[in-house]
């Protein structure tokens, strides 16, 4: 129960990658964190393969003060998440306040749109590598990259390393 008392937001939108949402969700709960699914609206969203997730709260109803960190799963959901100012504000404010911001796979699109990558070393799914570089990040091809309070990984295979670094960052 290393994270007892910690509150973490996991962002959701349609077309999310199942493992990249559910593995961190249950890993954080296993460590005692209170995990809330935050989305554009409080409703049910479906994964790339139709697996549902119920949003606990709409992004416009919360702020960075409500959480100790935020997780952004990949899939195609991040391309939709970044269209909502409240979702970007949550990520940007958590980052600015030194709270862990963890993005895996295509989730790099959200920190790009939040404007928090300039000067950071990060990784992502190779298809959005150029987007990360154009946003000012130094791209590296590694399973997990931690640069300050930014945690990034490339793909579902990297989830063990991603979750390990996420838990470690939230313990601080």
mmCIF file of C-alpha atoms in Angstrom:
data_model
loop_
_atom_site.group_PDB
_atom_site.id
_atom_site.type_symbol
_atom_site.label_atom_id
_atom_site.label_comp_id
_atom_site.label_asym_id
_atom_site.label_seq_id
_atom_site.Cartn_x
_atom_site.Cartn_y
_atom_site.Cartn_z
ATOM 1 C CA UNK A 1 0.000 0.000 0.000
ATOM 2 C CA UNK A 2 2.771 2.391 -0.968
ATOM 3 C CA UNK A 3 0.317 4.933 -2.425
ATOM 4 C CA UNK A 4 -2.315 5.051 0.306
ATOM 5 C CA UNK A 5 -3.776 8.551 0.392
ATOM 6 C CA UNK A 6 -2.678 9.406 -3.156
ATOM 7 C CA UNK A 7 -5.243 10.403 -5.794
ATOM 8 C CA UNK A 8 -4.536 9.769 -9.465
ATOM 9 C CA UNK A 9 -6.451 10.719 -12.601
ATOM 10 C CA UNK A 10 -6.479 8.392 -15.594
ATOM 11 C CA UNK A 11 -7.731 10.105 -18.721
ATOM 12 C CA UNK A 12 -10.192 8.396 -21.053
ATOM 13 C CA UNK A 13 -11.837 8.912 -24.423
ATOM 14 C CA UNK A 14 -13.179 6.560 -27.082
ATOM 15 C CA UNK A 15 -10.655 4.340 -28.842
ATOM 16 C CA UNK A 16 -8.349 4.054 -25.814
ATOM 17 C CA UNK A 17 -5.845 1.176 -25.690
ATOM 18 C CA UNK A 18 -7.205 -1.303 -23.146
ATOM 19 C CA UNK A 19 -4.014 -2.403 -21.452
ATOM 20 C CA UNK A 20 -2.627 1.128 -21.272
ATOM 21 C CA UNK A 21 -5.645 2.235 -19.247
ATOM 22 C CA UNK A 22 -6.462 -0.855 -17.180
ATOM 23 C CA UNK A 23 -2.965 -2.041 -16.221
ATOM 24 C CA UNK A 24 -1.988 1.298 -14.580
ATOM 25 C CA UNK A 25 -5.510 1.608 -13.140
ATOM 26 C CA UNK A 26 -5.288 -1.687 -11.270
ATOM 27 C CA UNK A 27 -1.573 -1.349 -10.478
ATOM 28 C CA UNK A 28 -2.208 1.986 -8.766
ATOM 29 C CA UNK A 29 -5.228 0.615 -6.894
ATOM 30 C CA UNK A 30 -3.104 -2.351 -5.799
ATOM 31 C CA UNK A 31 -0.734 0.141 -4.148
ATOM 32 C CA UNK A 32 -3.624 1.860 -2.361
ATOM 33 C CA UNK A 33 -4.137 4.896 -4.610
ATOM 34 C CA UNK A 34 -7.580 6.311 -5.232
ATOM 35 C CA UNK A 35 -7.952 6.286 -9.020
ATOM 36 C CA UNK A 36 -10.499 8.390 -10.906
ATOM 37 C CA UNK A 37 -11.260 8.058 -14.608
ATOM 38 C CA UNK A 38 -11.449 11.591 -16.012
ATOM 39 C CA UNK A 39 -12.934 12.235 -19.447
ATOM 40 C CA UNK A 40 -14.594 15.018 -21.431
ATOM 41 C CA UNK A 41 -17.980 13.962 -20.016
ATOM 42 C CA UNK A 42 -19.158 11.649 -17.248
ATOM 43 C CA UNK A 43 -20.309 8.757 -19.446
ATOM 44 C CA UNK A 44 -19.138 5.408 -20.837
ATOM 45 C CA UNK A 45 -16.271 5.311 -23.334
ATOM 46 C CA UNK A 46 -15.149 2.328 -25.385
ATOM 47 C CA UNK A 47 -11.696 1.043 -26.210
ATOM 48 C CA UNK A 48 -10.307 0.186 -29.635
ATOM 49 C CA UNK A 49 -11.898 -3.250 -29.207
ATOM 50 C CA UNK A 50 -15.130 -2.082 -27.588
ATOM 51 C CA UNK A 51 -14.209 -2.592 -23.917
ATOM 52 C CA UNK A 52 -16.095 -0.036 -21.792
ATOM 53 C CA UNK A 53 -14.815 2.319 -19.115
ATOM 54 C CA UNK A 54 -17.074 4.602 -17.102
ATOM 55 C CA UNK A 55 -15.779 8.090 -16.470
ATOM 56 C CA UNK A 56 -16.022 9.028 -12.804
ATOM 57 C CA UNK A 57 -15.945 12.731 -13.534
ATOM 58 C CA UNK A 58 -15.793 15.254 -16.379
ATOM 59 C CA UNK A 59 -12.489 17.069 -16.786
ATOM 60 C CA UNK A 60 -14.167 20.453 -16.420
ATOM 61 C CA UNK A 61 -15.293 19.472 -12.901
ATOM 62 C CA UNK A 62 -11.798 18.803 -11.512
ATOM 63 C CA UNK A 63 -8.449 20.544 -11.258
ATOM 64 C CA UNK A 64 -4.853 19.604 -10.610
ATOM 65 C CA UNK A 65 -5.486 20.297 -6.890
ATOM 66 C CA UNK A 66 -7.692 17.178 -6.836
ATOM 67 C CA UNK A 67 -4.880 14.817 -7.875
ATOM 68 C CA UNK A 68 -1.320 13.797 -7.097
ATOM 69 C CA UNK A 69 -0.663 12.752 -10.698
ATOM 70 C CA UNK A 70 -2.212 11.957 -14.058
ATOM 71 C CA UNK A 71 -1.921 8.977 -16.423
ATOM 72 C CA UNK A 72 -2.642 9.279 -20.131
ATOM 73 C CA UNK A 73 -3.237 5.969 -21.937
ATOM 74 C CA UNK A 74 -2.649 5.607 -25.650
ATOM 75 C CA UNK A 75 -4.608 4.191 -28.515
ATOM 76 C CA UNK A 76 -6.328 6.759 -30.695
ATOM 77 C CA UNK A 77 -8.038 8.370 -27.697
ATOM 78 C CA UNK A 78 -5.291 10.968 -27.143
ATOM 79 C CA UNK A 79 -6.063 12.527 -30.515
ATOM 80 C CA UNK A 80 -9.566 13.187 -29.210
ATOM 81 C CA UNK A 81 -8.534 14.047 -25.625
ATOM 82 C CA UNK A 82 -6.380 16.906 -26.804
ATOM 83 C CA UNK A 83 -9.396 18.625 -28.352
ATOM 84 C CA UNK A 84 -10.785 19.437 -24.892
ATOM 85 C CA UNK A 85 -9.276 22.468 -23.130
ATOM 86 C CA UNK A 86 -10.213 21.086 -19.686
ATOM 87 C CA UNK A 87 -8.249 17.879 -20.321
ATOM 88 C CA UNK A 88 -5.210 19.849 -21.479
ATOM 89 C CA UNK A 89 -5.478 22.227 -18.527
ATOM 90 C CA UNK A 90 -5.473 19.314 -16.079
ATOM 91 C CA UNK A 91 -2.315 17.876 -17.656
ATOM 92 C CA UNK A 92 -0.581 21.249 -17.956
ATOM 93 C CA UNK A 93 -1.412 22.258 -14.378
ATOM 94 C CA UNK A 94 -0.356 18.903 -12.889
ATOM 95 C CA UNK A 95 2.923 19.211 -14.782
ATOM 96 C CA UNK A 96 3.469 22.827 -13.702
ATOM 97 C CA UNK A 97 2.870 21.848 -10.070
ATOM 98 C CA UNK A 98 5.513 19.101 -10.213
ATOM 99 C CA UNK A 99 3.040 16.230 -10.163
ATOM 100 C CA UNK A 100 3.788 13.126 -12.247
ATOM 101 C CA UNK A 101 2.397 13.193 -15.769
ATOM 102 C CA UNK A 102 2.665 9.738 -17.337
ATOM 103 C CA UNK A 103 1.980 9.162 -21.041
ATOM 104 C CA UNK A 104 2.307 5.903 -22.952
ATOM 105 C CA UNK A 105 2.253 5.172 -26.686
ATOM 106 C CA UNK A 106 0.150 7.694 -28.675
ATOM 107 C CA UNK A 107 -0.616 9.529 -25.413
ATOM 108 C CA UNK A 108 2.315 11.811 -26.223
ATOM 109 C CA UNK A 109 -0.153 13.836 -28.275
ATOM 110 C CA UNK A 110 -1.714 15.196 -25.073
ATOM 111 C CA UNK A 111 1.516 16.614 -23.563
ATOM 112 C CA UNK A 112 2.305 17.997 -27.036
ATOM 113 C CA UNK A 113 -0.986 19.896 -27.121
ATOM 114 C CA UNK A 114 -0.574 20.909 -23.470
ATOM 115 C CA UNK A 115 2.745 22.510 -24.427
ATOM 116 C CA UNK A 116 4.865 20.770 -21.794
ATOM 117 C CA UNK A 117 7.481 18.899 -23.866
ATOM 118 C CA UNK A 118 9.914 21.645 -24.846
ATOM 119 C CA UNK A 119 13.368 20.688 -23.595
ATOM 120 C CA UNK A 120 12.211 17.350 -22.158
ATOM 121 C CA UNK A 121 13.601 13.917 -23.009
ATOM 122 C CA UNK A 122 10.741 11.582 -23.855
ATOM 123 C CA UNK A 123 9.664 8.507 -25.761
ATOM 124 C CA UNK A 124 6.461 7.417 -27.486
ATOM 125 C CA UNK A 125 5.117 5.079 -30.150
ATOM 126 C CA UNK A 126 7.410 5.552 -33.143
ATOM 127 C CA UNK A 127 4.575 6.839 -35.364
ATOM 128 C CA UNK A 128 4.373 10.096 -33.378
ATOM 129 C CA UNK A 129 8.124 10.528 -32.874
ATOM 130 C CA UNK A 130 8.236 13.464 -35.309
ATOM 131 C CA UNK A 131 5.356 15.152 -33.465
ATOM 132 C CA UNK A 132 7.272 14.880 -30.181
ATOM 133 C CA UNK A 133 10.449 16.274 -31.755
ATOM 134 C CA UNK A 134 8.510 19.128 -33.391
ATOM 135 C CA UNK A 135 7.061 19.953 -29.961
ATOM 136 C CA UNK A 136 10.592 20.429 -28.632
ATOM 137 C CA UNK A 137 11.227 17.063 -26.971
ATOM 138 C CA UNK A 138 14.439 15.092 -27.303
ATOM 139 C CA UNK A 139 13.151 11.694 -28.501
ATOM 140 C CA UNK A 140 14.811 8.481 -27.323
ATOM 141 C CA UNK A 141 13.763 4.906 -28.097
ATOM 142 C CA UNK A 142 13.639 3.379 -24.597
ATOM 143 C CA UNK A 143 10.978 1.415 -22.682
ATOM 144 C CA UNK A 144 10.518 4.182 -20.137
ATOM 145 C CA UNK A 145 11.942 7.677 -19.851
ATOM 146 C CA UNK A 146 11.699 9.800 -16.723
ATOM 147 C CA UNK A 147 12.578 13.477 -17.096
ATOM 148 C CA UNK A 148 11.620 15.309 -13.938
ATOM 149 C CA UNK A 149 7.914 14.685 -13.398
ATOM 150 C CA UNK A 150 7.324 13.511 -16.995
ATOM 151 C CA UNK A 151 7.149 9.731 -17.486
ATOM 152 C CA UNK A 152 6.827 8.315 -21.006
ATOM 153 C CA UNK A 153 6.775 4.861 -22.588
ATOM 154 C CA UNK A 154 6.404 3.485 -26.115
ATOM 155 C CA UNK A 155 3.872 0.631 -26.158
ATOM 156 C CA UNK A 156 1.967 -1.961 -24.102
ATOM 157 C CA UNK A 157 5.069 -4.153 -23.788
ATOM 158 C CA UNK A 158 6.607 -1.329 -21.742
ATOM 159 C CA UNK A 159 3.841 -1.322 -19.120
ATOM 160 C CA UNK A 160 5.884 -3.072 -16.387
ATOM 161 C CA UNK A 161 8.593 -0.380 -16.556
ATOM 162 C CA UNK A 162 6.004 2.395 -17.021
ATOM 163 C CA UNK A 163 4.027 1.344 -13.930
ATOM 164 C CA UNK A 164 7.196 0.832 -11.869
ATOM 165 C CA UNK A 165 8.355 4.405 -12.548
ATOM 166 C CA UNK A 166 4.840 5.797 -12.073
ATOM 167 C CA UNK A 167 4.501 4.215 -8.625
ATOM 168 C CA UNK A 168 8.006 5.411 -7.700
ATOM 169 C CA UNK A 169 7.195 8.998 -8.776
ATOM 170 C CA UNK A 170 3.902 9.038 -6.857
ATOM 171 C CA UNK A 171 5.630 7.846 -3.665
ATOM 172 C CA UNK A 172 7.600 11.086 -3.392
#
